[in-house]
Coordinates of C-alpha atoms and ligand atoms in Angstrom, one line a residue:
M949 CA 16.1 6.6 10.4
T950 CA 18.0 5.2 7.3
Q951 CA 21.1 5.7 5.2
N952 CA 19.4 3.8 2.3
K953 CA 20.3 5.9 -0.8
A954 CA 17.3 4.8 -2.9
V955 CA 14.9 5.7 -0.1
L956 CA 16.6 9.0 0.7
S957 CA 16.8 10.3 -2.9
W958 CA 13.2 9.3 -3.5
L959 CA 12.1 11.1 -0.3
D960 CA 14.0 14.2 -1.4
E961 CA 12.2 14.2 -4.7
Q962 CA 8.8 13.8 -3.1
I963 CA 9.5 16.5 -0.5
K964 CA 10.3 18.9 -3.3
L965 CA 7.0 18.0 -5.0
F966 CA 4.7 18.0 -2.0
N967 CA 6.5 20.8 -0.1
P968 CA 5.3 19.8 3.4
D969 CA 6.1 22.0 6.4
K970 CA 7.4 19.0 8.3
V971 CA 8.5 15.5 7.7
V972 CA 8.0 12.8 10.4
W973 CA 9.2 9.2 10.2
I974 CA 6.9 6.7 11.8
D975 CA 8.9 4.4 14.0
G976 CA 6.2 2.0 15.2
S977 CA 6.5 3.0 18.9
N978 CA 3.5 3.3 21.1
E979 CA 4.8 6.7 22.3
Q980 CA 4.6 8.1 18.8
R981 CA 1.3 6.5 18.2
D982 CA -0.2 8.0 21.4
A983 CA 1.1 11.4 20.5
L984 CA -0.5 11.2 17.0
R985 CA -3.8 10.1 18.5
E986 CA -3.8 13.1 20.8
E987 CA -3.0 15.4 17.9
A988 CA -5.7 13.9 15.7
C989 CA -8.2 14.3 18.6
S990 CA -7.3 17.9 19.0
T991 CA -8.1 18.7 15.4
G992 CA -11.3 16.6 15.4
E993 CA -9.9 14.1 12.9
I994 CA -10.7 11.4 15.3
I995 CA -12.9 11.2 18.4
K996 CA -11.7 9.5 21.6
L997 CA -14.3 6.9 22.7
N998 CA -15.2 5.8 26.2
Q999 CA -11.8 4.4 27.3
E1000 CA -13.3 2.2 30.1
K1001 CA -15.6 0.4 27.7
L1002 CA -13.4 0.7 24.6
P1003 CA -9.8 1.1 25.6
G1004 CA -7.6 2.5 22.8
C1005 CA -10.7 3.0 20.5
Y1006 CA -11.4 6.0 18.3
L1007 CA -14.1 7.1 15.9
H1008 CA -13.5 8.7 12.5
R1009 CA -15.9 10.1 9.9
T1010 CA -14.8 10.4 6.3
A1011 CA -16.2 13.0 3.9
K1012 CA -19.7 12.0 2.7
N1013 CA -18.4 11.7 -0.9
D1014 CA -15.6 9.4 0.2
V1015 CA -17.0 6.2 1.7
A1016 CA -15.8 3.3 -0.5
R1017 CA -13.3 2.2 -3.1
V1018 CA -13.7 4.0 -6.4
E1019 CA -13.2 1.5 -9.2
N1020 CA -13.8 3.9 -12.0
R1021 CA -11.0 6.1 -10.7
T1022 CA -8.5 3.2 -10.2
F1023 CA -5.9 2.8 -12.9
I1024 CA -3.2 0.4 -13.9
C1025 CA -0.5 2.3 -15.8
T1026 CA 1.7 -0.2 -17.6
E1027 CA 3.8 0.7 -20.6
T1028 CA 1.3 -0.8 -23.0
Q1029 CA -2.5 -1.0 -22.7
E1030 CA -2.3 -4.7 -23.5
E1031 CA -0.4 -5.4 -20.3
A1032 CA -3.2 -3.9 -18.3
G1033 CA -5.8 -5.6 -20.4
N1034 CA -9.4 -4.7 -21.3
I1035 CA -10.8 -4.9 -17.8
N1036 CA -8.6 -2.4 -16.0
N1037 CA -8.7 1.3 -16.6
W1038 CA -5.4 2.2 -18.3
C1039 CA -3.6 5.4 -19.0
D1040 CA -0.2 6.1 -20.5
P1041 CA 2.2 6.3 -17.6
K1042 CA 3.8 9.6 -18.8
E1043 CA 0.4 11.3 -19.2
M1044 CA -0.7 10.0 -15.8
H1045 CA 2.5 11.1 -14.1
E1046 CA 2.0 14.6 -15.5
K1047 CA -1.6 14.7 -14.3
L1048 CA -0.6 13.5 -10.8
N1049 CA 2.4 15.8 -10.6
N1050 CA 0.1 18.7 -11.2
L1051 CA -2.3 17.5 -8.4
Y1052 CA 0.6 16.8 -6.0
K1053 CA 2.4 20.1 -6.6
D1054 CA 2.7 21.8 -3.2
C1055 CA -0.2 19.8 -1.9
M1056 CA 1.3 19.5 1.6
V1057 CA 2.1 23.2 2.2
G1058 CA 1.1 23.9 5.8
R1059 CA 0.9 20.2 6.5
T1060 CA 3.1 17.4 7.9
M1061 CA 4.2 14.5 5.7
Y1062 CA 4.5 11.2 7.5
V1063 CA 6.9 8.5 6.2
I1064 CA 5.5 5.0 7.0
P1065 CA 7.9 2.1 6.4
Y1066 CA 5.9 -1.1 6.5
S1067 CA 6.1 -4.7 5.7
M1068 CA 3.4 -7.0 4.3
C1069 CA 4.0 -10.2 6.3
N1070 CA 6.3 -10.9 9.2
V1071 CA 9.6 -9.3 8.0
D1072 CA 11.3 -12.7 8.7
S1073 CA 9.1 -14.4 6.2
P1074 CA 10.3 -15.3 2.7
F1075 CA 6.9 -14.0 1.6
A1076 CA 7.6 -10.5 3.1
K1077 CA 7.6 -7.4 0.9
I1078 CA 8.3 -3.9 2.0
G1079 CA 6.6 -0.7 1.2
I1080 CA 7.0 3.0 2.2
E1081 CA 3.9 5.1 2.2
L1082 CA 4.1 8.9 2.3
T1083 CA 0.9 10.5 3.6
D1084 CA -0.4 13.7 5.1
S1085 CA -3.2 11.9 7.0
I1086 CA -2.8 10.9 10.7
Y1087 CA -5.8 8.7 10.2
V1088 CA -3.9 6.8 7.5
V1089 CA -0.8 6.5 9.9
L1090 CA -3.0 5.1 12.7
N1091 CA -4.7 2.6 10.4
M1092 CA -1.4 1.5 8.9
L1093 CA 0.0 0.9 12.4
I1094 CA -2.8 -1.6 12.8
M1095 CA -3.1 -3.1 9.3
T1096 CA 0.7 -3.6 8.6
R1097 CA 4.0 -4.2 10.4
V1098 CA 5.5 -0.7 10.7
G1099 CA 8.7 1.0 11.9
K1100 CA 12.3 0.6 12.6
K1101 CA 12.4 -3.2 12.1
V1102 CA 11.2 -2.8 8.6
I1103 CA 13.8 -0.2 7.7
D1104 CA 16.5 -2.5 9.2
A1105 CA 15.1 -5.4 7.1
L1106 CA 15.2 -3.3 4.0
G1107 CA 18.9 -2.4 4.6
D1108 CA 20.5 -0.9 1.4
S1109 CA 18.0 -2.5 -0.9
A1110 CA 16.0 -0.5 -3.5
D1111 CA 13.4 -3.2 -3.6
F1112 CA 10.4 -1.5 -1.9
V1113 CA 7.0 -0.4 -3.1
K1114 CA 6.6 3.4 -3.1
G1115 CA 3.3 4.8 -2.0
L1116 CA 2.1 8.4 -2.3
H1117 CA -1.0 9.6 -0.6
A1118 CA -2.3 13.2 -0.3
R1119 CA -5.8 14.0 1.0
K1120 CA -5.8 17.3 -0.9
D1121 CA -9.4 18.5 -1.2
I1122 CA -11.2 15.1 -1.2
D1123 CA -12.4 16.2 -4.6
E1124 CA -14.2 13.3 -6.4
E1125 CA -13.5 14.8 -9.8
N1126 CA -9.8 14.7 -9.2
R1127 CA -9.6 11.5 -7.2
Y1128 CA -7.1 9.0 -8.5
I1129 CA -5.9 5.6 -7.3
V1130 CA -3.1 4.7 -9.7
H1131 CA -0.7 1.8 -9.9
F1132 CA 2.5 1.8 -11.9
P1133 CA 3.5 -1.9 -11.5
Q1134 CA 6.7 -1.5 -13.6
E1135 CA 7.8 1.3 -11.3
N1136 CA 6.8 -0.4 -8.0
L1137 CA 4.7 2.8 -7.4
I1138 CA 1.2 3.6 -6.1
C1139 CA -0.3 7.1 -6.2
S1140 CA -3.4 8.1 -4.4
V1141 CA -4.9 11.6 -4.2
N1142 CA -8.2 13.3 -3.1
S1143 CA -9.5 10.4 -0.9
G1144 CA -9.3 9.5 2.8
Y1145 CA -11.2 6.2 2.6
G1146 CA -9.6 2.9 3.6
G1147 CA -9.1 0.9 0.4
N1148 CA -8.1 4.0 -1.5
V1149 CA -5.5 5.2 1.0
L1150 CA -4.2 2.3 3.1
L1151 CA -1.8 1.5 0.3
G1152 CA -0.5 -1.7 1.7
K1153 CA -3.9 -3.4 1.3
K1154 CA -5.7 -3.6 -2.1
C1155 CA -3.2 -1.4 -3.9
F1156 CA 0.0 -3.2 -2.9
A1157 CA -1.0 -6.6 -1.5
L1158 CA -3.4 -7.3 -4.4
R1159 CA -2.8 -5.1 -7.5
I1160 CA 1.0 -4.7 -7.3
A1161 CA 1.5 -8.1 -5.7
S1162 CA -0.6 -9.9 -8.3
Y1163 CA 1.7 -8.4 -11.0
L1164 CA 4.8 -9.5 -9.1
A1165 CA 3.3 -12.9 -8.4
H1166 CA 2.7 -13.4 -12.2
K1167 CA 6.3 -12.6 -12.9
E1168 CA 7.7 -14.7 -10.0
G1169 CA 5.4 -17.7 -9.9
W1170 CA 3.1 -17.3 -6.9
F1171 CA -0.4 -16.0 -6.1
A1172 CA -1.7 -12.8 -4.5
E1173 CA -5.4 -13.4 -3.9
H1174 CA -8.5 -11.8 -2.4
M1175 CA -8.9 -14.7 0.0
L1176 CA -9.4 -15.4 3.7
I1177 CA -7.4 -18.2 5.3
L1178 CA -8.9 -20.4 8.1
G1179 CA -8.0 -23.5 10.0
I1180 CA -10.5 -26.1 11.0
E1181 CA -9.4 -28.1 14.1
Y1182 CA -10.8 -31.6 14.4
P1183 CA -11.5 -33.2 17.8
N1184 CA -8.3 -35.2 17.4
G1185 CA -6.3 -32.0 17.1
E1186 CA -5.6 -32.2 13.4
I1187 CA -5.9 -28.8 11.7
H1188 CA -6.8 -28.4 8.0
Y1189 CA -6.5 -25.0 6.2
I1190 CA -8.8 -23.5 3.6
C1191 CA -8.6 -20.4 1.5
A1192 CA -11.7 -18.7 0.2
A1193 CA -12.2 -15.9 -2.3
F1194 CA -15.5 -14.0 -2.0
P1195 CA -16.1 -10.5 -3.5
S1196 CA -16.0 -7.5 -1.2
A1197 CA -18.7 -7.6 1.6
C1198 CA -19.6 -11.2 0.7
G1199 CA -18.6 -12.9 3.9
K1200 CA -14.8 -13.4 4.2
T1201 CA -14.4 -11.9 7.6
N1202 CA -17.4 -13.7 8.9
L1203 CA -16.3 -17.1 7.6
A1204 CA -12.7 -16.6 8.7
M1205 CA -13.9 -16.2 12.3
L1206 CA -16.8 -18.5 12.5
I1207 CA -18.0 -20.1 15.7
P1208 CA -18.8 -23.8 15.2
P1209 CA -22.5 -24.7 15.8
E1210 CA -23.2 -26.3 19.2
I1211 CA -23.2 -29.9 17.9
Y1212 CA -19.7 -29.5 16.6
A1213 CA -18.4 -27.3 19.4
K1214 CA -19.3 -30.0 22.0
Q1215 CA -17.4 -32.6 20.0
G1216 CA -14.3 -30.4 20.1
Y1217 CA -14.3 -28.8 16.7
K1218 CA -12.5 -25.3 16.6
V1219 CA -12.0 -22.7 13.9
W1220 CA -8.8 -20.6 13.7
C1221 CA -8.5 -17.4 11.7
V1222 CA -5.2 -16.8 9.8
G1223 CA -6.5 -14.0 7.6
D1224 CA -9.8 -12.4 6.5
D1225 CA -9.1 -10.6 3.2
I1226 CA -5.8 -11.3 1.4
A1227 CA -3.7 -14.4 0.9
W1228 CA -0.2 -14.8 -0.7
L1229 CA 0.4 -18.3 -1.7
R1230 CA 3.5 -20.2 -2.8
V1231 CA 4.4 -23.8 -3.6
G1232 CA 6.2 -25.2 -0.6
P1233 CA 9.1 -27.7 -0.5
D1234 CA 6.5 -30.5 0.1
G1235 CA 4.8 -29.7 -3.2
R1236 CA 1.7 -28.2 -1.5
L1237 CA 0.4 -24.7 -1.7
W1238 CA 1.3 -22.6 1.4
A1239 CA -0.5 -19.4 2.3
V1240 CA 0.3 -16.4 4.5
N1241 CA -1.9 -13.4 5.4
P1242 CA 0.3 -10.4 4.5
E1243 CA -1.8 -8.1 6.8
N1244 CA -1.6 -7.4 10.5
G1245 CA -5.2 -6.4 11.2
F1246 CA -8.7 -6.5 9.9
F1247 CA -10.5 -3.7 8.1
G1248 CA -13.9 -5.2 8.5
V1249 CA -17.5 -4.3 7.6
A1250 CA -19.3 -3.1 10.7
P1251 CA -23.0 -3.4 9.9
G1252 CA -24.4 -6.8 10.6
T1253 CA -21.5 -7.7 13.0
N1254 CA -23.0 -8.8 16.3
L1255 CA -22.7 -11.2 19.1
K1256 CA -24.6 -13.9 17.2
S1257 CA -23.2 -13.4 13.6
N1258 CA -19.6 -12.8 14.5
P1259 CA -18.7 -12.6 18.2
N1260 CA -15.0 -13.0 17.4
A1261 CA -15.0 -9.9 15.3
L1262 CA -17.0 -8.0 17.9
H1263 CA -14.5 -9.0 20.6
T1264 CA -11.6 -8.1 18.4
T1265 CA -13.0 -4.5 18.2
E1266 CA -13.3 -4.0 21.9
R1267 CA -9.8 -2.5 22.2
E1268 CA -7.3 -0.6 20.1
T1269 CA -9.8 -0.1 17.2
I1270 CA -10.6 2.7 14.8
F1271 CA -14.2 2.8 13.8
T1272 CA -15.0 4.6 10.6
N1273 CA -18.5 6.0 9.6
V1274 CA -20.4 4.3 12.4
V1275 CA -23.0 5.9 14.8
H1276 CA -21.6 7.8 17.8
N1277 CA -23.7 7.0 20.8
L1278 CA -23.5 10.1 23.0
E1279 CA -25.2 8.5 25.9
N1280 CA -22.0 6.6 26.9
N1281 CA -19.5 7.8 24.2
T1282 CA -19.5 4.4 22.4
I1283 CA -20.5 3.3 19.0
W1284 CA -23.4 1.6 17.2
W1285 CA -24.3 0.3 13.8
E1286 CA -27.3 -1.4 12.1
G1287 CA -27.4 -5.0 13.1
L1288 CA -25.3 -4.6 16.2
D1289 CA -28.3 -5.1 18.5
K1290 CA -32.0 -4.1 18.6
N1291 CA -31.4 -1.0 20.6
P1292 CA -30.3 1.9 18.4
P1293 CA -29.2 4.8 20.7
T1294 CA -31.6 7.7 20.9
N1295 CA -29.0 10.3 21.7
A1296 CA -26.6 9.9 18.8
I1297 CA -24.7 11.3 15.9
D1298 CA -24.9 9.5 12.5
W1299 CA -22.0 8.8 10.1
L1300 CA -22.6 12.2 8.5
G1301 CA -22.0 14.0 11.7
N1302 CA -25.6 15.0 12.2
K1303 CA -27.9 14.4 15.2
W1304 CA -29.6 11.0 14.3
D1305 CA -33.2 10.1 14.9
C1306 CA -33.3 6.3 14.7
T1307 CA -37.0 6.3 14.2
D1308 CA -37.0 8.3 10.9
G1309 CA -35.9 5.3 8.9
S1310 CA -32.5 6.7 8.0
K1311 CA -29.4 4.6 8.5
G1312 CA -27.1 5.8 11.3
A1313 CA -24.0 4.0 10.1
H1314 CA -22.9 3.9 6.5
P1315 CA -23.5 0.5 4.9
N1316 CA -19.7 0.3 4.2
S1317 CA -18.7 1.6 7.7
R1318 CA -15.7 -0.3 9.0
F1319 CA -13.6 -1.2 12.0
T1320 CA -9.8 -1.4 11.9
A1321 CA -8.7 -3.9 14.5
M1322 CA -5.5 -5.8 15.4
A1323 CA -5.3 -9.4 14.4
V1324 CA -3.7 -10.4 17.7
N1325 CA -6.8 -9.2 19.5
C1326 CA -9.0 -11.7 17.8
P1327 CA -10.0 -14.5 20.2
C1328 CA -9.7 -17.1 17.4
I1329 CA -6.5 -15.9 15.8
S1330 CA -4.5 -18.9 14.6
K1331 CA -1.2 -19.7 16.3
E1332 CA 0.2 -19.8 12.8
F1333 CA -0.8 -16.2 12.1
D1334 CA 2.7 -14.9 12.3
N1335 CA 4.4 -18.1 11.1
P1336 CA 6.9 -17.0 8.4
A1337 CA 6.2 -20.3 6.5
G1338 CA 2.5 -19.8 6.4
V1339 CA 0.0 -22.8 6.4
P1340 CA -0.5 -25.6 3.9
I1341 CA -3.8 -25.3 2.0
D1342 CA -6.1 -28.3 1.4
A1343 CA -8.9 -26.5 -0.4
I1344 CA -9.6 -23.3 -2.3
V1345 CA -13.2 -22.1 -2.2
F1346 CA -14.8 -19.6 -4.5
G1347 CA -18.1 -18.0 -3.9
G1348 CA -20.4 -15.0 -4.3
R1349 CA -23.8 -13.6 -3.7
R1350 CA -26.2 -15.3 -6.1
A1351 CA -29.9 -15.2 -5.4
K1352 CA -30.4 -18.1 -7.7
T1353 CA -28.2 -20.3 -10.0
A1354 CA -25.3 -21.3 -7.8
P1355 CA -26.0 -24.1 -5.3
L1356 CA -24.9 -24.2 -1.7
V1357 CA -21.7 -26.0 -2.6
Y1358 CA -20.1 -28.0 -5.4
Q1359 CA -16.6 -29.3 -6.3
S1360 CA -14.8 -28.8 -9.5
F1361 CA -13.7 -31.9 -11.5
D1362 CA -10.0 -31.0 -11.5
W1363 CA -7.6 -28.0 -11.3
N1364 CA -8.4 -26.5 -14.8
H1365 CA -12.1 -26.9 -14.2
G1366 CA -11.6 -25.2 -10.9
V1367 CA -9.9 -22.3 -12.6
Y1368 CA -12.9 -22.2 -15.0
V1369 CA -15.2 -22.0 -11.9
G1370 CA -13.2 -19.2 -10.5
S1371 CA -13.1 -17.3 -13.8
A1372 CA -16.9 -17.7 -14.1
M1373 CA -17.7 -16.3 -10.7
A1374 CA -20.4 -13.7 -10.5
S1375 CA -21.8 -11.8 -7.6
E1376 CA -24.2 -9.0 -6.6
T1377 CA -22.4 -5.7 -6.1
T1378 CA -22.1 -4.3 -2.5
A1379 CA -21.5 -1.1 -0.7
A1380 CA -17.8 -1.8 -0.6
A1381 CA -17.3 0.0 -3.9
A1382 CA -19.0 3.2 -5.1
G1383 CA -21.8 2.6 -7.5
A1384 CA -25.1 0.6 -7.7
V1385 CA -25.6 -2.2 -5.1
G1386 CA -27.2 -5.6 -5.8
V1387 CA -26.4 -5.8 -9.5
V1388 CA -25.0 -9.2 -10.7
R1389 CA -21.6 -8.8 -12.3
R1390 CA -18.9 -11.2 -13.3
D1391 CA -16.1 -11.1 -10.6
P1392 CA -13.5 -13.7 -11.5
M1393 CA -11.8 -15.1 -8.4
A1394 CA -13.3 -12.1 -6.5
M1395 CA -10.4 -10.2 -8.2
L1396 CA -12.2 -8.1 -10.8
P1397 CA -11.1 -4.8 -9.2
F1398 CA -7.8 -6.1 -8.0
V1399 CA -5.8 -7.8 -10.8
G1400 CA -2.8 -5.5 -11.5
Y1401 CA -2.4 -6.8 -15.1
N1402 CA -4.3 -8.4 -18.0
M1403 CA -7.2 -10.6 -16.7
G1404 CA -6.5 -13.1 -19.5
D1405 CA -2.9 -13.4 -18.4
Y1406 CA -4.0 -13.7 -14.8
W1407 CA -6.2 -16.7 -15.8
A1408 CA -3.3 -18.2 -17.8
H1409 CA -1.1 -17.8 -14.7
W1410 CA -3.7 -19.9 -12.7
I1411 CA -3.6 -22.6 -15.4
E1412 CA 0.3 -22.5 -15.5
M1413 CA 0.5 -22.7 -11.7
G1414 CA -1.6 -25.8 -11.8
K1415 CA 1.2 -27.6 -13.6
K1416 CA 3.7 -26.4 -10.9
I1417 CA 1.9 -27.6 -7.8
P1418 CA 2.6 -31.3 -7.3
N1419 CA -0.1 -31.6 -4.6
P1420 CA -2.6 -28.9 -5.5
P1421 CA -5.6 -28.0 -3.2
K1422 CA -9.0 -29.1 -4.5
I1423 CA -11.2 -26.3 -5.8
F1424 CA -14.9 -25.7 -4.7
N1425 CA -17.6 -23.1 -5.1
V1426 CA -20.1 -22.0 -2.4
N1427 CA -23.1 -19.7 -2.2
W1428 CA -24.6 -18.7 1.2
F1429 CA -27.0 -16.3 -0.5
R1430 CA -29.7 -18.2 -2.3
T1431 CA -33.1 -16.6 -1.6
N1432 CA -36.6 -17.9 -1.5
N1433 CA -39.6 -16.4 -3.3
E1434 CA -39.9 -13.8 -0.5
G1435 CA -36.3 -12.7 -1.1
K1436 CA -35.1 -14.2 2.2
F1437 CA -31.8 -16.1 2.5
V1438 CA -32.6 -19.8 2.7
W1439 CA -29.3 -21.0 4.3
P1440 CA -28.7 -19.8 7.8
G1441 CA -25.1 -19.1 7.0
F1442 CA -22.4 -17.7 9.4
G1443 CA -21.4 -20.5 11.9
D1444 CA -23.5 -23.0 10.1
N1445 CA -21.3 -22.6 7.1
L1446 CA -18.9 -25.0 9.0
R1447 CA -21.3 -27.8 7.9
V1448 CA -20.4 -27.1 4.3
L1449 CA -16.7 -26.7 5.0
L1450 CA -16.6 -30.1 6.6
W1451 CA -18.2 -31.7 3.5
I1452 CA -15.4 -29.9 1.5
L1453 CA -12.7 -31.4 3.8
G1454 CA -14.4 -34.7 3.6
R1455 CA -14.0 -34.6 -0.2
V1456 CA -10.3 -33.7 0.2
A1457 CA -9.8 -36.6 2.6
G1458 CA -11.7 -38.9 0.3
T1459 CA -14.1 -39.9 3.1
V1460 CA -17.3 -38.6 1.5
D1461 CA -19.1 -39.4 -1.8
A1462 CA -20.5 -37.0 -4.3
V1463 CA -22.9 -36.9 -7.3
E1464 CA -21.6 -35.9 -10.7
S1465 CA -23.6 -33.0 -12.4
P1466 CA -22.9 -30.7 -15.3
I1467 CA -21.5 -28.0 -13.0
G1468 CA -19.3 -30.3 -10.9
F1469 CA -19.5 -32.8 -8.0
L1470 CA -22.5 -32.1 -5.8
P1471 CA -23.0 -33.4 -2.3
K1472 CA -25.6 -36.0 -1.5
A1473 CA -27.9 -34.1 0.7
E1474 CA -27.6 -36.7 3.4
D1475 CA -23.9 -35.9 3.6
I1476 CA -24.3 -32.4 4.9
N1477 CA -25.2 -32.5 8.6
I1478 CA -28.3 -30.4 9.3
E1479 CA -28.9 -31.6 12.8
G1480 CA -30.1 -28.6 14.9
L1481 CA -31.2 -26.5 12.0
E1482 CA -35.0 -27.3 12.3
N1483 CA -35.7 -23.8 13.7
D1484 CA -33.9 -22.3 10.7
G1485 CA -36.3 -24.0 8.4
I1486 CA -33.7 -26.4 7.0
T1487 CA -35.1 -29.8 6.3
L1488 CA -33.7 -32.5 3.9
E1489 CA -36.1 -31.2 1.2
V1490 CA -34.9 -27.6 1.6
L1491 CA -31.3 -28.7 1.5
K1492 CA -32.0 -30.7 -1.7
D1493 CA -33.4 -27.5 -3.1
L1494 CA -30.3 -25.6 -2.1
L1495 CA -28.3 -28.1 -4.0
S1496 CA -30.4 -28.1 -7.1
V1497 CA -29.0 -27.2 -10.5
D1498 CA -31.4 -25.4 -12.9
K1499 CA -29.9 -26.1 -16.4
D1500 CA -31.7 -23.1 -18.0
L1501 CA -30.2 -20.7 -15.5
W1502 CA -26.7 -22.2 -16.0
K1503 CA -27.1 -21.9 -19.8
E1504 CA -27.8 -18.2 -19.3
D1505 CA -24.8 -18.1 -17.0
A1506 CA -22.6 -19.7 -19.7
D1507 CA -23.6 -16.9 -22.1
G1508 CA -22.6 -14.4 -19.5
V1509 CA -19.2 -16.1 -19.1
E1510 CA -18.7 -16.1 -22.9
E1511 CA -19.5 -12.4 -23.0
F1512 CA -17.0 -11.7 -20.3
Y1513 CA -14.3 -13.9 -22.0
N1514 CA -14.9 -11.9 -25.2
K1515 CA -14.5 -8.7 -23.3
V1516 CA -11.2 -9.9 -21.8
G1517 CA -10.3 -10.7 -25.4
D1518 CA -7.6 -12.8 -27.0
H1519 CA -5.6 -13.2 -23.8
T1520 CA -8.4 -15.5 -22.5
P1521 CA -6.6 -18.9 -22.3
A1522 CA -7.7 -21.6 -24.8
E1523 CA -8.0 -23.9 -21.8
L1524 CA -10.9 -21.8 -20.4
R1525 CA -12.6 -21.5 -23.8
S1526 CA -12.5 -25.3 -24.0
Q1527 CA -13.8 -25.6 -20.4
L1528 CA -16.7 -23.4 -21.3
A1529 CA -17.4 -25.5 -24.4
A1530 CA -17.3 -28.7 -22.4
F1531 CA -19.6 -27.2 -19.8
R1532 CA -22.1 -26.3 -22.5
A1533 CA -21.9 -29.8 -23.9
R1534 CA -22.7 -31.3 -20.5
L1535 CA -25.7 -29.0 -20.1
N1536 CA -27.2 -30.2 -23.4
Ligands
GTP2074 P1 -14.6 -7.1 2.6 O1 -14.0 -6.6 3.8 O2 -15.3 -6.0 1.8 O3 -13.7 -7.8 1.6 O4 -15.9 -8.0 2.9 P2 -16.0 -9.6 3.5 O5 -15.9 -10.5 2.3 O6 -15.0 -9.8 4.6 O7 -17.5 -9.6 4.0 P3 -18.0 -9.7 5.5 O8 -17.6 -11.0 6.2 O9 -17.6 -8.5 6.2 O10 -19.6 -9.8 5.3 C1 -20.3 -8.7 4.6 C2 -21.7 -8.8 4.8 O11 -22.2 -10.1 4.5 C3 -22.1 -8.6 6.3 O12 -23.3 -7.8 6.3 C4 -22.5 -10.0 6.8 O13 -23.5 -9.9 7.8 C5 -23.0 -10.7 5.6 N1 -22.7 -12.2 5.6 C6 -21.5 -12.7 5.9 N2 -21.6 -14.1 6.0 C7 -22.9 -14.4 5.7 C8 -23.6 -15.6 5.6 O14 -23.1 -16.7 5.7 N3 -25.0 -15.5 5.3 C9 -25.6 -14.3 5.1 N4 -26.9 -14.3 4.8 N5 -24.9 -13.1 5.2 C10 -23.6 -13.1 5.5
SPV2075 C1 -12.9 -4.6 0.1 O1 -13.6 -3.7 -0.5 O2 -12.8 -5.7 -0.5 C2 -12.3 -4.4 1.4 C3 -12.4 -3.0 1.9 O3 -11.7 -5.3 2.0 S1 -11.2 -2.0 1.2 O4 -10.0 -1.9 2.0 O5 -11.8 -0.7 1.1 O6 -10.8 -2.5 -0.1
MN2076 MN1 -11.8 -7.2 0.7

């Protein structure tokens, strides 16, 4: 497939280490994909679903100890610990290489090793970066064919260059005790072993497009962020683009594909999805920040996705989709998950592979069950999705799951204050990562588990970039997750979040006023349109409450921020320390 010496000599080395029976290059053709699907069906690795109802769709179940990212087994192995910082797990690269080499030794005996050349972004884009993943999992190959651009055209684009990210993945024994997700940013290398779950093994995604890419972005003067990208089309045809960073399972896919509420739809408002998880951003020739989605598909949370919450996502999954850890409906060989509809199948297999009794209170789908679907099959995919230049960004929105504290929306005073707001983000943990769910933790820029270097340097990079963007986007914060005394979400969310996004764009355009508060600019309640929300319990009073700022809660929050800054240590930029001090002064 290639004469590239750097690629071939690296491959030779890995083949000696892994000792596979067979080596297969993935060329990106449908013929090869179809043959691999057949093979994976024959071994039970995937199950072919009803091809009339769900053409090209398959079901996969992971091991039950392997259902989410494992942050405590994820490492950044830079030369010095200081480069990785106090937030990342670090290990001396030599020591880690030795450990991994022992685990990898002969791990593919009796197996086939697949070589996946892939590009993050359209290969023709100046943003594009190439990776090669070696894996012994057909499931990984089939997912990578959806999530990235794969095959011959990538190898051609690489040519003789040695500039590619090396990825090693071996399923081995799916042994939790010896599971490692390791990044060597200075060697352009990612190593994954003993997992078969998405974010741990689809190495183009979090490992490359966030951890390695954020390291490169810091060196090269751009951003790699855990952000969706969407376009809002006004009735006059103008489209404005927004990036939003929310932690895992906090609503990026849903916001990126939102359906405008009736009152907006009938006026001609439309929303277009450019990306649902990752954005790479660069300063354009016009002095604005431009964003691309480096991915080619969506690895979305299944539970809660339904015709009302996210019809676009649901329609995207109607063809050429891999479902992971959802319910298998044996009645018609289709799938189901909690929150799809009110009719759980009675003849079904749960995500563990057992006969499922939907009346016994157990969950049929894992809370972090996912669909892998092609971006081009999304009904609201933006016509700019594949544009090598990306789209210009008007606003950056941060947000998380906060039962109290954060109001529905507010605007930062300026860029540096916006960086403070991002650095101060906190959110309740979700099922997207192994560990407790619902615990509030600091999650700066939704990047806590994804910054591939020192968190303090990452913040400093944000501050520095502010000086290099002549026309920077405005920075906002949102919270769709405030709860009432019964623990119910107050704001209806989903499509109705457009009402908040339109306030944000109004601020950018300078057409709407705001009220200054200690935390930033708040909307006047009258300026967020709540027409049609009577049945959702949203009155002007309730909205005012959603926009309220409780100074005592924010004082506590400031303490939490300081504690986190101290944990990050002396790389925390002075600008952020002074932002925090100024915030405290405003609260008093
Ligand atoms: P990752 O793929 O893990 O990065 O997650 P994500 O940020 O794309 O989250 P996603 O859109 O998949 O949403 C995760 C969960 O949040 C789902 O269960 C949704 O139903 C729920 N959710 C999304 N948007 C809203 C909202 O506006 N309000 C409420 N209450 N829930 C929401
Ligand atoms: C996330 O956890 O933020 C995801 C899913 O988008 S994973 O690919 O597993 O990281
Ligand atoms: Mn994500």
